[in-house]
mmCIF file of C-alpha atoms in Angstrom:
data_model
loop_
_atom_site.group_PDB
_atom_site.id
_atom_site.type_symbol
_atom_site.label_atom_id
_atom_site.label_comp_id
_atom_site.label_asym_id
_atom_site.label_seq_id
_atom_site.Cartn_x
_atom_site.Cartn_y
_atom_site.Cartn_z
ATOM 1 C CA MET E 1 17.685 -0.463 -42.854
ATOM 2 C CA LEU E 2 19.319 -3.071 -40.642
ATOM 3 C CA SER E 3 19.326 -0.738 -37.638
ATOM 4 C CA PHE E 4 15.647 0.063 -38.289
ATOM 5 C CA ILE E 5 14.777 -3.659 -38.149
ATOM 6 C CA GLU E 6 16.983 -4.055 -35.062
ATOM 7 C CA ASN E 7 15.129 -1.174 -33.404
ATOM 8 C CA ILE E 8 11.743 -2.760 -34.113
ATOM 9 C CA GLY E 9 13.016 -6.093 -32.784
ATOM 10 C CA GLN E 10 14.437 -4.507 -29.632
ATOM 11 C CA LYS E 11 11.204 -2.600 -28.993
ATOM 12 C CA THR E 12 9.146 -5.766 -29.505
ATOM 13 C CA ILE E 13 11.379 -7.696 -27.085
ATOM 14 C CA ASN E 14 11.054 -4.892 -24.510
ATOM 15 C CA ILE E 15 7.256 -4.789 -24.836
ATOM 16 C CA VAL E 16 6.907 -8.591 -24.583
ATOM 17 C CA LYS E 17 9.281 -8.611 -21.593
ATOM 18 C CA SER E 18 7.388 -5.870 -19.735
ATOM 19 C CA VAL E 19 3.996 -7.474 -20.495
ATOM 20 C CA TYR E 20 5.345 -10.812 -19.204
ATOM 21 C CA GLU E 21 6.752 -9.193 -16.050
ATOM 22 C CA ALA E 22 3.529 -7.285 -15.367
ATOM 23 C CA SER E 23 1.320 -10.351 -15.915
ATOM 24 C CA SER E 24 3.467 -12.597 -13.712
ATOM 25 C CA PHE E 25 3.384 -9.895 -10.998
ATOM 26 C CA VAL E 26 -0.419 -9.622 -11.244
ATOM 27 C CA SER E 27 -0.920 -13.409 -11.191
ATOM 28 C CA GLU E 28 1.359 -13.726 -8.153
ATOM 29 C CA LEU E 29 -0.664 -11.008 -6.416
ATOM 30 C CA ILE E 30 -3.951 -12.771 -7.173
ATOM 31 C CA LEU E 31 -2.573 -16.072 -5.840
ATOM 32 C CA HIS E 32 -1.418 -14.409 -2.627
ATOM 33 C CA VAL E 33 -4.884 -12.914 -2.035
ATOM 34 C CA PHE E 34 -6.187 -16.494 -1.740
ATOM 35 C CA TYR E 35 -3.257 -17.917 0.306
ATOM 36 C CA PRO E 36 -4.350 -18.291 3.949
ATOM 37 C CA LYS E 37 -0.722 -17.848 5.034
ATOM 38 C CA SER E 38 -0.698 -14.329 3.589
ATOM 39 C CA TYR E 39 -2.879 -13.266 6.493
ATOM 40 C CA ASN E 40 -1.139 -12.353 9.762
ATOM 41 C CA PRO E 41 -1.864 -9.706 12.449
ATOM 42 C CA ALA E 42 0.466 -7.133 10.833
ATOM 43 C CA MET E 43 -1.123 -7.589 7.412
ATOM 44 C CA ILE E 44 -4.643 -7.355 8.894
ATOM 45 C CA MET E 45 -3.666 -4.097 10.625
ATOM 46 C CA VAL E 46 -2.445 -2.667 7.290
ATOM 47 C CA LEU E 47 -5.697 -3.820 5.661
ATOM 48 C CA VAL E 48 -7.845 -2.113 8.313
ATOM 49 C CA LYS E 49 -5.826 1.125 7.983
ATOM 50 C CA GLN E 50 -6.049 0.995 4.174
ATOM 51 C CA ILE E 51 -9.824 0.473 4.176
ATOM 52 C CA TYR E 52 -10.128 3.356 6.636
ATOM 53 C CA PHE E 53 -8.026 5.705 4.460
ATOM 54 C CA THR E 54 -9.567 4.602 1.161
ATOM 55 C CA ALA E 55 -13.238 4.158 1.985
ATOM 56 C CA ILE E 56 -13.975 5.962 5.270
ATOM 57 C CA GLY E 57 -11.614 8.958 5.071
ATOM 58 C CA ILE E 58 -13.000 9.998 1.695
ATOM 59 C CA LEU E 59 -16.688 9.764 2.747
ATOM 60 C CA PRO E 60 -17.517 13.483 3.393
ATOM 61 C CA VAL E 61 -15.961 14.613 0.073
ATOM 62 C CA PHE E 62 -17.365 11.580 -1.709
ATOM 63 C CA VAL E 63 -20.952 12.144 -0.515
ATOM 64 C CA PHE E 64 -20.683 15.846 -1.413
ATOM 65 C CA MET E 65 -19.393 15.019 -4.910
ATOM 66 C CA ALA E 66 -22.015 12.299 -5.356
ATOM 67 C CA VAL E 67 -24.842 14.681 -4.439
ATOM 68 C CA LEU E 68 -23.422 17.463 -6.631
ATOM 69 C CA PHE E 69 -22.555 15.482 -9.759
ATOM 70 C CA GLY E 70 -25.160 12.757 -9.254
ATOM 71 C CA SER E 71 -27.996 15.271 -9.027
ATOM 72 C CA GLY E 72 -26.737 17.269 -11.986
ATOM 73 C CA VAL E 73 -26.324 14.247 -14.228
ATOM 74 C CA ILE E 74 -29.569 12.570 -13.203
ATOM 75 C CA GLY E 75 -31.423 15.910 -13.665
ATOM 76 C CA ALA E 76 -30.027 16.212 -17.200
ATOM 77 C CA ILE E 77 -31.029 12.614 -18.000
ATOM 78 C CA ILE E 78 -34.597 13.080 -16.725
ATOM 79 C CA SER E 79 -35.077 16.315 -18.664
ATOM 80 C CA LEU E 80 -33.708 14.659 -21.834
ATOM 81 C CA ALA E 81 -35.957 11.642 -21.338
ATOM 82 C CA LEU E 82 -38.972 13.959 -21.027
ATOM 83 C CA LYS E 83 -37.898 15.915 -24.110
ATOM 84 C CA TYR E 84 -37.852 12.705 -26.193
ATOM 85 C CA ASN E 85 -41.071 11.314 -24.655
ATOM 86 C CA LEU E 86 -39.374 8.476 -22.794
ATOM 87 C CA GLN E 87 -41.413 8.842 -19.561
ATOM 88 C CA SER E 88 -42.290 5.140 -19.619
ATOM 89 C CA GLN E 89 -38.591 4.206 -19.729
ATOM 90 C CA ILE E 90 -37.487 6.646 -17.032
ATOM 91 C CA GLY E 91 -36.972 3.942 -14.363
ATOM 92 C CA SER E 92 -34.702 1.755 -16.464
ATOM 93 C CA ILE E 93 -32.837 4.797 -17.819
ATOM 94 C CA ILE E 94 -32.056 5.999 -14.272
ATOM 95 C CA VAL E 95 -31.096 2.488 -13.099
ATOM 96 C CA THR E 96 -28.911 1.648 -16.102
ATOM 97 C CA PHE E 97 -27.159 4.976 -16.086
ATOM 98 C CA SER E 98 -26.562 5.262 -12.355
ATOM 99 C CA ILE E 99 -25.925 1.616 -11.325
ATOM 100 C CA ASP E 100 -24.257 0.191 -14.446
ATOM 101 C CA GLU E 101 -22.300 3.154 -15.725
ATOM 102 C CA PHE E 102 -21.830 6.376 -13.829
ATOM 103 C CA ALA E 103 -21.438 5.175 -10.208
ATOM 104 C CA PRO E 104 -18.554 2.688 -10.665
ATOM 105 C CA PHE E 105 -16.752 4.894 -13.190
ATOM 106 C CA PHE E 106 -16.969 8.082 -11.143
ATOM 107 C CA THR E 107 -15.991 6.217 -7.945
ATOM 108 C CA ALA E 108 -12.944 4.740 -9.682
ATOM 109 C CA LEU E 109 -11.880 8.214 -10.820
ATOM 110 C CA LEU E 110 -12.229 9.681 -7.308
ATOM 111 C CA ILE E 111 -10.362 6.794 -5.658
ATOM 112 C CA SER E 112 -7.627 7.040 -8.298
ATOM 113 C CA LEU E 113 -7.132 10.731 -7.625
ATOM 114 C CA ARG E 114 -6.996 10.278 -3.866
ATOM 115 C CA SER E 115 -5.705 6.798 -2.965
ATOM 116 C CA SER E 116 -3.878 5.541 -6.051
ATOM 117 C CA THR E 117 -1.589 8.571 -6.112
ATOM 118 C CA ALA E 118 -0.900 8.047 -2.402
ATOM 119 C CA VAL E 119 -0.136 4.334 -2.875
ATOM 120 C CA ASN E 120 2.140 5.009 -5.867
ATOM 121 C CA THR E 121 4.080 7.675 -3.958
ATOM 122 C CA GLU E 122 4.258 5.553 -0.800
ATOM 123 C CA ILE E 123 5.711 2.515 -2.582
ATOM 124 C CA ALA E 124 8.155 4.643 -4.606
ATOM 125 C CA VAL E 125 9.324 6.483 -1.448
ATOM 126 C CA MET E 126 9.740 3.178 0.392
ATOM 127 C CA LYS E 127 11.819 1.872 -2.489
ATOM 128 C CA VAL E 128 14.040 4.956 -2.670
ATOM 129 C CA ASN E 129 14.464 4.985 1.154
ATOM 130 C CA LYS E 130 15.454 1.273 1.023
ATOM 131 C CA GLU E 131 12.535 0.388 3.307
ATOM 132 C CA LEU E 132 11.437 -2.319 0.852
ATOM 133 C CA ASN E 133 14.948 -3.717 1.204
ATOM 134 C CA THR E 134 14.489 -3.800 5.000
ATOM 135 C CA LEU E 135 11.333 -5.874 4.623
ATOM 136 C CA LYS E 136 13.114 -8.290 2.261
ATOM 137 C CA LYS E 137 16.142 -8.639 4.563
ATOM 138 C CA TYR E 138 13.859 -9.374 7.529
ATOM 139 C CA ASN E 139 12.021 -12.040 5.487
ATOM 140 C CA ILE E 140 8.773 -10.059 5.402
ATOM 141 C CA ASN E 141 7.003 -10.864 2.157
ATOM 142 C CA LEU E 142 6.300 -7.595 0.318
ATOM 143 C CA ILE E 143 3.267 -9.037 -1.450
ATOM 144 C CA ASP E 144 1.657 -10.293 1.764
ATOM 145 C CA TYR E 145 2.484 -7.324 3.962
ATOM 146 C CA LEU E 146 2.244 -4.360 1.568
ATOM 147 C CA PHE E 147 0.404 -5.289 -1.616
ATOM 148 C CA VAL E 148 -2.377 -7.741 -0.718
ATOM 149 C CA PRO E 149 -3.956 -5.386 1.897
ATOM 150 C CA ARG E 150 -3.957 -2.542 -0.625
ATOM 151 C CA ILE E 151 -5.516 -4.714 -3.347
ATOM 152 C CA ILE E 152 -8.251 -5.996 -1.023
ATOM 153 C CA SER E 153 -8.935 -2.484 0.281
ATOM 154 C CA GLY E 154 -9.156 -1.169 -3.306
ATOM 155 C CA ILE E 155 -11.677 -3.850 -4.288
ATOM 156 C CA VAL E 156 -13.777 -3.452 -1.114
ATOM 157 C CA SER E 157 -13.682 0.355 -1.178
ATOM 158 C CA VAL E 158 -14.482 0.921 -4.861
ATOM 159 C CA THR E 159 -17.290 -1.668 -4.832
ATOM 160 C CA SER E 160 -18.947 -0.340 -1.675
ATOM 161 C CA LEU E 161 -18.501 3.331 -2.613
ATOM 162 C CA SER E 162 -19.946 2.603 -6.083
ATOM 163 C CA ALA E 163 -23.052 1.187 -4.406
ATOM 164 C CA LEU E 164 -23.273 4.282 -2.191
ATOM 165 C CA PHE E 165 -22.862 6.566 -5.218
ATOM 166 C CA ALA E 166 -25.632 4.708 -7.068
ATOM 167 C CA ILE E 167 -27.966 5.021 -4.061
ATOM 168 C CA ILE E 168 -27.261 8.773 -3.808
ATOM 169 C CA MET E 169 -27.853 9.207 -7.565
ATOM 170 C CA ILE E 170 -31.127 7.309 -7.448
ATOM 171 C CA ALA E 171 -32.227 9.357 -4.414
ATOM 172 C CA SER E 172 -31.372 12.561 -6.333
ATOM 173 C CA GLY E 173 -33.432 11.184 -9.197
ATOM 174 C CA PHE E 174 -36.487 11.279 -6.954
ATOM 175 C CA VAL E 175 -36.067 15.025 -6.308
ATOM 176 C CA PHE E 176 -35.943 15.740 -10.048
ATOM 177 C CA SER E 177 -38.795 13.341 -10.848
ATOM 178 C CA PHE E 178 -40.894 15.046 -8.191
ATOM 179 C CA PHE E 179 -40.347 18.519 -9.654
ATOM 180 C CA TYR E 180 -40.319 17.644 -13.390
ATOM 181 C CA MET E 181 -42.913 14.876 -13.530
ATOM 182 C CA GLY E 182 -44.779 15.260 -10.254
ATOM 183 C CA LEU E 183 -43.954 11.665 -9.242
ATOM 184 C CA ASP E 184 -44.633 10.901 -5.559
ATOM 185 C CA PHE E 185 -42.171 8.876 -3.470
ATOM 186 C CA TRP E 186 -44.064 5.537 -3.638
ATOM 187 C CA THR E 187 -44.528 5.661 -7.405
ATOM 188 C CA TYR E 188 -40.847 6.529 -7.869
ATOM 189 C CA LYS E 189 -39.803 3.740 -5.483
ATOM 190 C CA ASN E 190 -41.907 1.163 -7.365
ATOM 191 C CA LEU E 191 -40.595 2.430 -10.703
ATOM 192 C CA ILE E 192 -36.974 1.966 -9.574
ATOM 193 C CA PHE E 193 -37.545 -1.423 -7.880
ATOM 194 C CA GLU E 194 -39.288 -2.736 -11.004
ATOM 195 C CA SER E 195 -36.417 -1.564 -13.186
ATOM 196 C CA VAL E 196 -33.548 -2.977 -11.101
ATOM 197 C CA GLU E 197 -32.471 -6.403 -12.341
ATOM 198 C CA ILE E 198 -29.950 -8.875 -10.941
ATOM 199 C CA LYS E 199 -27.817 -8.050 -14.001
ATOM 200 C CA ASP E 200 -27.457 -4.427 -12.827
ATOM 201 C CA ILE E 201 -26.188 -5.508 -9.400
ATOM 202 C CA VAL E 202 -23.778 -8.009 -11.006
ATOM 203 C CA VAL E 203 -22.442 -5.327 -13.365
ATOM 204 C CA LEU E 204 -21.976 -2.882 -10.447
ATOM 205 C CA VAL E 205 -20.098 -5.460 -8.341
ATOM 206 C CA LEU E 206 -17.931 -6.761 -11.205
ATOM 207 C CA LYS E 207 -17.013 -3.298 -12.423
ATOM 208 C CA GLY E 208 -16.350 -2.156 -8.858
ATOM 209 C CA MET E 209 -14.019 -5.132 -8.343
ATOM 210 C CA ALA E 210 -12.217 -4.601 -11.650
ATOM 211 C CA PHE E 211 -11.799 -0.857 -11.032
ATOM 212 C CA GLY E 212 -10.739 -1.480 -7.421
ATOM 213 C CA PHE E 213 -8.121 -3.992 -8.570
ATOM 214 C CA VAL E 214 -6.535 -1.725 -11.185
ATOM 215 C CA THR E 215 -6.648 1.390 -8.962
ATOM 216 C CA MET E 216 -4.229 -0.408 -6.638
ATOM 217 C CA VAL E 217 -2.229 -2.788 -8.861
ATOM 218 C CA ILE E 218 -1.036 -0.181 -11.363
ATOM 219 C CA PRO E 219 0.201 2.333 -8.736
ATOM 220 C CA ILE E 220 1.936 -0.482 -6.787
ATOM 221 C CA TYR E 221 3.681 -1.772 -9.916
ATOM 222 C CA SER E 222 4.646 1.733 -10.976
ATOM 223 C CA GLY E 223 6.021 2.556 -7.510
ATOM 224 C CA LEU E 224 8.046 -0.672 -7.480
ATOM 225 C CA ASN E 225 9.610 0.191 -10.827
ATOM 226 C CA ALA E 226 10.772 3.641 -9.700
ATOM 227 C CA PHE E 227 14.521 4.234 -9.960
ATOM 228 C CA ASN E 228 16.519 4.679 -6.773
ATOM 229 C CA SER E 229 16.448 8.467 -6.629
ATOM 230 C CA TYR E 230 14.046 11.034 -5.200
ATOM 231 C CA THR E 231 13.622 12.690 -8.601
ATOM 232 C CA ALA E 232 12.225 9.375 -9.899
ATOM 233 C CA ILE E 233 9.223 9.553 -7.521
ATOM 234 C CA PRO E 234 7.134 12.179 -9.409
ATOM 235 C CA ILE E 235 7.969 10.443 -12.717
ATOM 236 C CA SER E 236 6.792 7.134 -11.274
ATOM 237 C CA VAL E 237 3.514 8.719 -10.048
ATOM 238 C CA LEU E 238 2.975 10.423 -13.405
ATOM 239 C CA ASN E 239 3.528 7.195 -15.369
ATOM 240 C CA GLY E 240 1.389 5.214 -12.968
ATOM 241 C CA MET E 241 -1.529 7.647 -13.189
ATOM 242 C CA VAL E 242 -1.452 7.759 -17.007
ATOM 243 C CA LYS E 243 -1.500 3.948 -17.174
ATOM 244 C CA LEU E 244 -4.244 3.803 -14.539
ATOM 245 C CA PHE E 245 -6.517 6.222 -16.402
ATOM 246 C CA ILE E 246 -6.006 4.275 -19.638
ATOM 247 C CA ALA E 247 -6.924 1.066 -17.771
ATOM 248 C CA ILE E 248 -10.057 2.644 -16.246
ATOM 249 C CA PHE E 249 -11.271 3.872 -19.651
ATOM 250 C CA PHE E 250 -10.432 0.489 -21.183
ATOM 251 C CA ILE E 251 -12.535 -1.353 -18.556
ATOM 252 C CA GLU E 252 -15.408 1.104 -19.060
ATOM 253 C CA VAL E 253 -15.384 0.642 -22.849
ATOM 254 C CA LEU E 254 -15.015 -3.136 -22.500
ATOM 255 C CA SER E 255 -18.004 -3.324 -20.134
ATOM 256 C CA LEU E 256 -20.107 -1.201 -22.505
ATOM 257 C CA MET E 257 -19.208 -3.485 -25.393
ATOM 258 C CA LEU E 258 -19.999 -6.618 -23.367
ATOM 259 C CA GLN E 259 -23.370 -5.197 -22.352
ATOM 260 C CA LEU E 260 -24.213 -4.322 -25.962
ATOM 261 C CA MET E 261 -23.444 -7.862 -27.138
ATOM 262 C CA MET K 1 41.153 -10.657 2.557
ATOM 263 C CA GLN K 2 39.292 -13.216 4.664
ATOM 264 C CA GLU K 3 35.538 -13.161 4.058
ATOM 265 C CA PHE K 4 33.075 -13.651 6.861
ATOM 266 C CA GLU K 5 29.818 -15.413 6.067
ATOM 267 C CA PHE K 6 26.887 -14.681 8.335
ATOM 268 C CA ASP K 7 23.340 -15.968 8.253
ATOM 269 C CA GLY K 8 22.342 -13.438 10.845
ATOM 270 C CA VAL K 9 20.106 -10.415 10.851
ATOM 271 C CA GLU K 10 21.565 -7.280 9.303
ATOM 272 C CA ILE K 11 21.579 -3.820 10.846
ATOM 273 C CA SER K 12 22.880 -1.304 8.322
ATOM 274 C CA GLN K 13 22.053 1.787 6.315
ATOM 275 C CA ASP K 14 20.402 -0.600 3.851
ATOM 276 C CA THR K 15 17.886 -1.791 6.454
ATOM 277 C CA PRO K 16 16.338 1.432 7.811
ATOM 278 C CA LEU K 17 13.255 1.586 10.018
ATOM 279 C CA ILE K 18 9.918 1.820 8.192
ATOM 280 C CA SER K 19 8.948 5.501 8.203
ATOM 281 C CA ASN K 20 5.167 5.073 8.301
ATOM 282 C CA LEU K 21 5.328 2.959 11.470
ATOM 283 C CA ASP K 22 6.237 4.229 14.931
ATOM 284 C CA ILE K 23 9.230 2.744 16.774
ATOM 285 C CA LYS K 24 7.278 0.132 18.732
ATOM 286 C CA GLU K 25 5.394 -0.942 15.596
ATOM 287 C CA ASN K 26 8.705 -1.319 13.749
ATOM 288 C CA ILE K 27 10.046 -3.610 16.474
ATOM 289 C CA ALA K 28 6.778 -5.533 16.916
ATOM 290 C CA LEU K 29 6.367 -6.133 13.163
ATOM 291 C CA ILE K 30 8.859 -9.023 13.187
ATOM 292 C CA LYS K 31 6.915 -11.022 15.790
ATOM 293 C CA GLU K 32 3.552 -10.211 14.165
ATOM 294 C CA VAL K 33 4.709 -11.511 10.778
ATOM 295 C CA HIS K 34 6.967 -14.439 11.701
ATOM 296 C CA GLU K 35 5.238 -15.724 14.821
ATOM 297 C CA LYS K 36 1.737 -14.424 13.997
ATOM 298 C CA LYS K 37 1.702 -12.820 17.428
ATOM 299 C CA GLU K 38 -1.239 -10.536 18.217
ATOM 300 C CA ARG K 39 -0.440 -6.854 17.721
ATOM 301 C CA GLN K 40 -0.960 -5.829 21.343
ATOM 302 C CA SER K 41 1.204 -8.624 22.703
ATOM 303 C CA ALA K 42 4.005 -7.984 20.173
ATOM 304 C CA GLU K 43 3.906 -4.241 20.879
ATOM 305 C CA LYS K 44 4.006 -4.905 24.626
ATOM 306 C CA GLU K 45 7.169 -6.935 24.076
ATOM 307 C CA ALA K 46 8.637 -4.143 21.918
ATOM 308 C CA VAL K 47 7.926 -1.520 24.594
ATOM 309 C CA MET K 48 9.501 -3.829 27.192
ATOM 310 C CA MET K 49 12.695 -4.001 25.104
ATOM 311 C CA LEU K 50 12.759 -0.227 24.652
ATOM 312 C CA ASP K 51 12.259 0.135 28.410
ATOM 313 C CA LYS K 52 15.261 -2.136 28.983
ATOM 314 C CA LEU K 53 17.266 0.238 26.761
ATOM 315 C CA GLY K 54 15.965 3.232 28.728
ATOM 316 C CA MET K 55 14.119 4.448 25.617
ATOM 317 C CA LYS K 56 10.480 3.815 26.427
ATOM 318 C CA HIS K 57 9.751 7.465 25.614
ATOM 319 C CA ILE K 58 10.359 6.863 21.871
ATOM 320 C CA SER K 59 7.815 3.987 21.623
ATOM 321 C CA ASN K 60 5.147 6.090 19.955
ATOM 322 C CA LEU K 61 7.452 8.309 17.910
ATOM 323 C CA ARG K 62 8.250 7.889 14.232
ATOM 324 C CA LYS K 63 11.871 7.757 13.174
ATOM 325 C CA ASN K 64 11.865 11.362 11.943
ATOM 326 C CA SER K 65 11.308 12.502 15.533
ATOM 327 C CA CYS K 66 14.173 10.413 16.947
ATOM 328 C CA SER K 67 17.903 11.067 17.223
ATOM 329 C CA GLY K 68 20.404 8.986 15.253
ATOM 330 C CA PHE K 69 21.373 6.990 18.344
ATOM 331 C CA GLU K 70 17.722 6.294 19.233
ATOM 332 C CA ILE K 71 17.157 5.020 15.671
ATOM 333 C CA LEU K 72 20.257 2.806 15.905
ATOM 334 C CA CYS K 73 19.062 1.354 19.227
ATOM 335 C CA ALA K 74 15.586 0.747 17.797
ATOM 336 C CA MET K 75 17.204 -1.116 14.876
ATOM 337 C CA VAL K 76 19.155 -3.239 17.356
ATOM 338 C CA ALA K 77 15.987 -3.971 19.363
ATOM 339 C CA ARG K 78 14.219 -4.963 16.131
ATOM 340 C CA ALA K 79 17.053 -7.341 15.230
ATOM 341 C CA PHE K 80 16.830 -8.928 18.707
ATOM 342 C CA MET K 81 13.165 -9.769 17.966
ATOM 343 C CA CYS K 82 14.231 -12.087 15.122
ATOM 344 C CA LYS K 83 14.633 -15.837 15.525
ATOM 345 C CA GLU K 84 18.195 -15.834 14.153
ATOM 346 C CA ASN K 85 20.914 -16.201 16.758
ATOM 347 C CA SER K 86 23.404 -13.930 15.119
ATOM 348 C CA ILE K 87 23.216 -10.211 14.365
ATOM 349 C CA VAL K 88 25.541 -8.218 12.112
ATOM 350 C CA VAL K 89 25.855 -4.464 12.627
ATOM 351 C CA LYS K 90 27.398 -2.914 9.521
ATOM 352 C CA MET K 91 29.192 0.382 9.969
ATOM 353 C CA PRO K 92 27.309 1.781 12.993
ATOM 354 C CA PHE K 93 29.035 5.164 12.625
ATOM 355 C CA GLY K 94 27.373 5.458 9.225
ATOM 356 C CA ILE K 95 23.921 4.742 10.680
ATOM 357 C CA ASP K 96 24.375 7.313 13.455
ATOM 358 C CA ASN K 97 26.703 10.078 12.302
ATOM 359 C CA SER K 98 26.786 11.619 15.757
ATOM 360 C CA LEU K 99 27.977 8.408 17.459
ATOM 361 C CA ASN K 100 31.383 9.085 19.019
ATOM 362 C CA ASP K 101 31.760 6.287 21.515
ATOM 363 C CA ILE K 102 31.020 2.718 20.365
ATOM 364 C CA ASP K 103 30.716 1.680 24.031
ATOM 365 C CA ARG K 104 27.373 3.491 24.154
ATOM 366 C CA LEU K 105 26.066 1.015 21.573
ATOM 367 C CA PHE K 106 27.754 -1.984 23.190
ATOM 368 C CA GLU K 107 26.199 -1.056 26.527
ATOM 369 C CA LYS K 108 22.727 -1.223 24.946
ATOM 370 C CA ILE K 109 23.548 -4.517 23.207
ATOM 371 C CA TYR K 110 24.710 -6.045 26.527
ATOM 372 C CA LYS K 111 21.440 -4.945 28.111
ATOM 373 C CA LEU K 112 19.399 -6.713 25.434
ATOM 374 C CA ASN K 113 21.688 -9.747 25.585
ATOM 375 C CA GLY K 114 20.600 -10.043 29.214
ATOM 376 C CA ILE K 115 17.062 -10.837 27.980
ATOM 377 C CA ILE K 116 17.735 -12.686 24.720
ATOM 378 C CA GLU K 117 21.190 -14.082 24.072
ATOM 379 C CA LYS K 118 22.514 -13.365 20.561
ATOM 380 C CA LYS K 119 25.927 -13.319 18.900
ATOM 381 C CA VAL K 120 26.520 -9.759 17.744
ATOM 382 C CA THR K 121 29.234 -8.914 15.193
ATOM 383 C CA VAL K 122 30.131 -5.407 14.086
ATOM 384 C CA PHE K 123 31.565 -4.853 10.603
ATOM 385 C CA ASP K 124 33.464 -1.638 10.022
ATOM 386 C CA LEU K 125 36.205 -0.087 7.936
ATOM 387 C CA ASP K 126 39.811 -0.480 9.035
ATOM 388 C CA SER K 127 40.002 3.299 9.186
ATOM 389 C CA ASN K 128 37.566 3.145 12.121
ATOM 390 C CA ARG K 129 39.659 0.553 14.007
ATOM 391 C CA TYR K 130 40.841 3.111 16.576
ATOM 392 C CA ARG K 131 37.247 3.617 17.687
ATOM 393 C CA TYR K 132 37.045 -0.010 18.839
ATOM 394 C CA GLU K 133 40.459 -0.420 20.453
ATOM 395 C CA ARG K 134 39.364 0.668 23.920
ATOM 396 C CA ALA K 135 36.019 -1.129 23.706
ATOM 397 C CA GLU K 136 35.313 -4.491 25.328
ATOM 398 C CA CYS K 137 35.210 -6.576 22.170
ATOM 399 C CA ASN K 138 37.368 -8.885 20.074
ATOM 400 C CA ILE K 139 38.722 -7.287 16.907
ATOM 401 C CA LEU K 140 39.100 -9.597 13.886
ATOM 402 C CA LYS K 141 40.653 -8.633 10.615
#
């Protein structure tokens, strides 16, 4: 009985300790994003490279996926809306679904699969190879040089790619509206413009920023916590990805709940 | 055993080059971060130092494409870019396993000392003492 209570106590202490460590790490990261002294030519170079790898390098695959999945999903939504006689609501259905929900969520998933895994592996490899130790010994701040550029690139990339995904989805919506409902381009354009509200843009930007932040912070933290052996790298990536996907779903559910309130 | 305290820059197996940067970027990084020097100017300085070492050809290579001695020299050049006046090389034969003659390293250090004067100290095991006995350096125990 005593050992059972001790176990619960030990587990609680461990959880509180890891939550405290993670939150102090995240708050330090956020502070450094706003410190002007975090920005130097080396850091800016890393930032440019990161934005290139995260947002530009993925573009061909991303556009292909957006056209493929965007068209499929928007086609299904339009046909369902017609089935339930919701023609009058079609504009707001397309806008809400593509801008508020599907675009940021799908973009976050794609960026997680491509860039977050890379960042997690990179940081874990640097730790195991003692390269992080080199940076510390040469008084190069890890947060400024390695982490802040990745966080900013995550936020910029996920937000801008979410907007691109939403535009592609809405454009695909026109093709389906044309064939299913016989809507011409101008009518469709007016329908969409009348349905878009400031709230939709705010939701897209905020969700993009939140997704972008977690897609980089969680892999960085997981990579940093890898043990000093090569066999620890895949375990670190695995743990990081599981936590990241939980965080993405949590943000999605939270945003849905906030919008319903 | 007498302990030596150094505030200097460390060159050891615990301070390897960064593998996702090429050699000149590794050397230039110090100036870019500490002195906020523009990338091109810092890299020009790094290439100049490599040229002085007779290793300009490795400027654009990553460490995986370099020999152990080239990596060791690049680490020395990087340490010379720091503001600190003293440099500590810890167990150079461990950094470059193929290094037979310590004079090869000292020759490169003297070349860099001609541009920027630094106090360089080498730490090694007593079992490696024989490797230093013919070299032009003071041996402390």
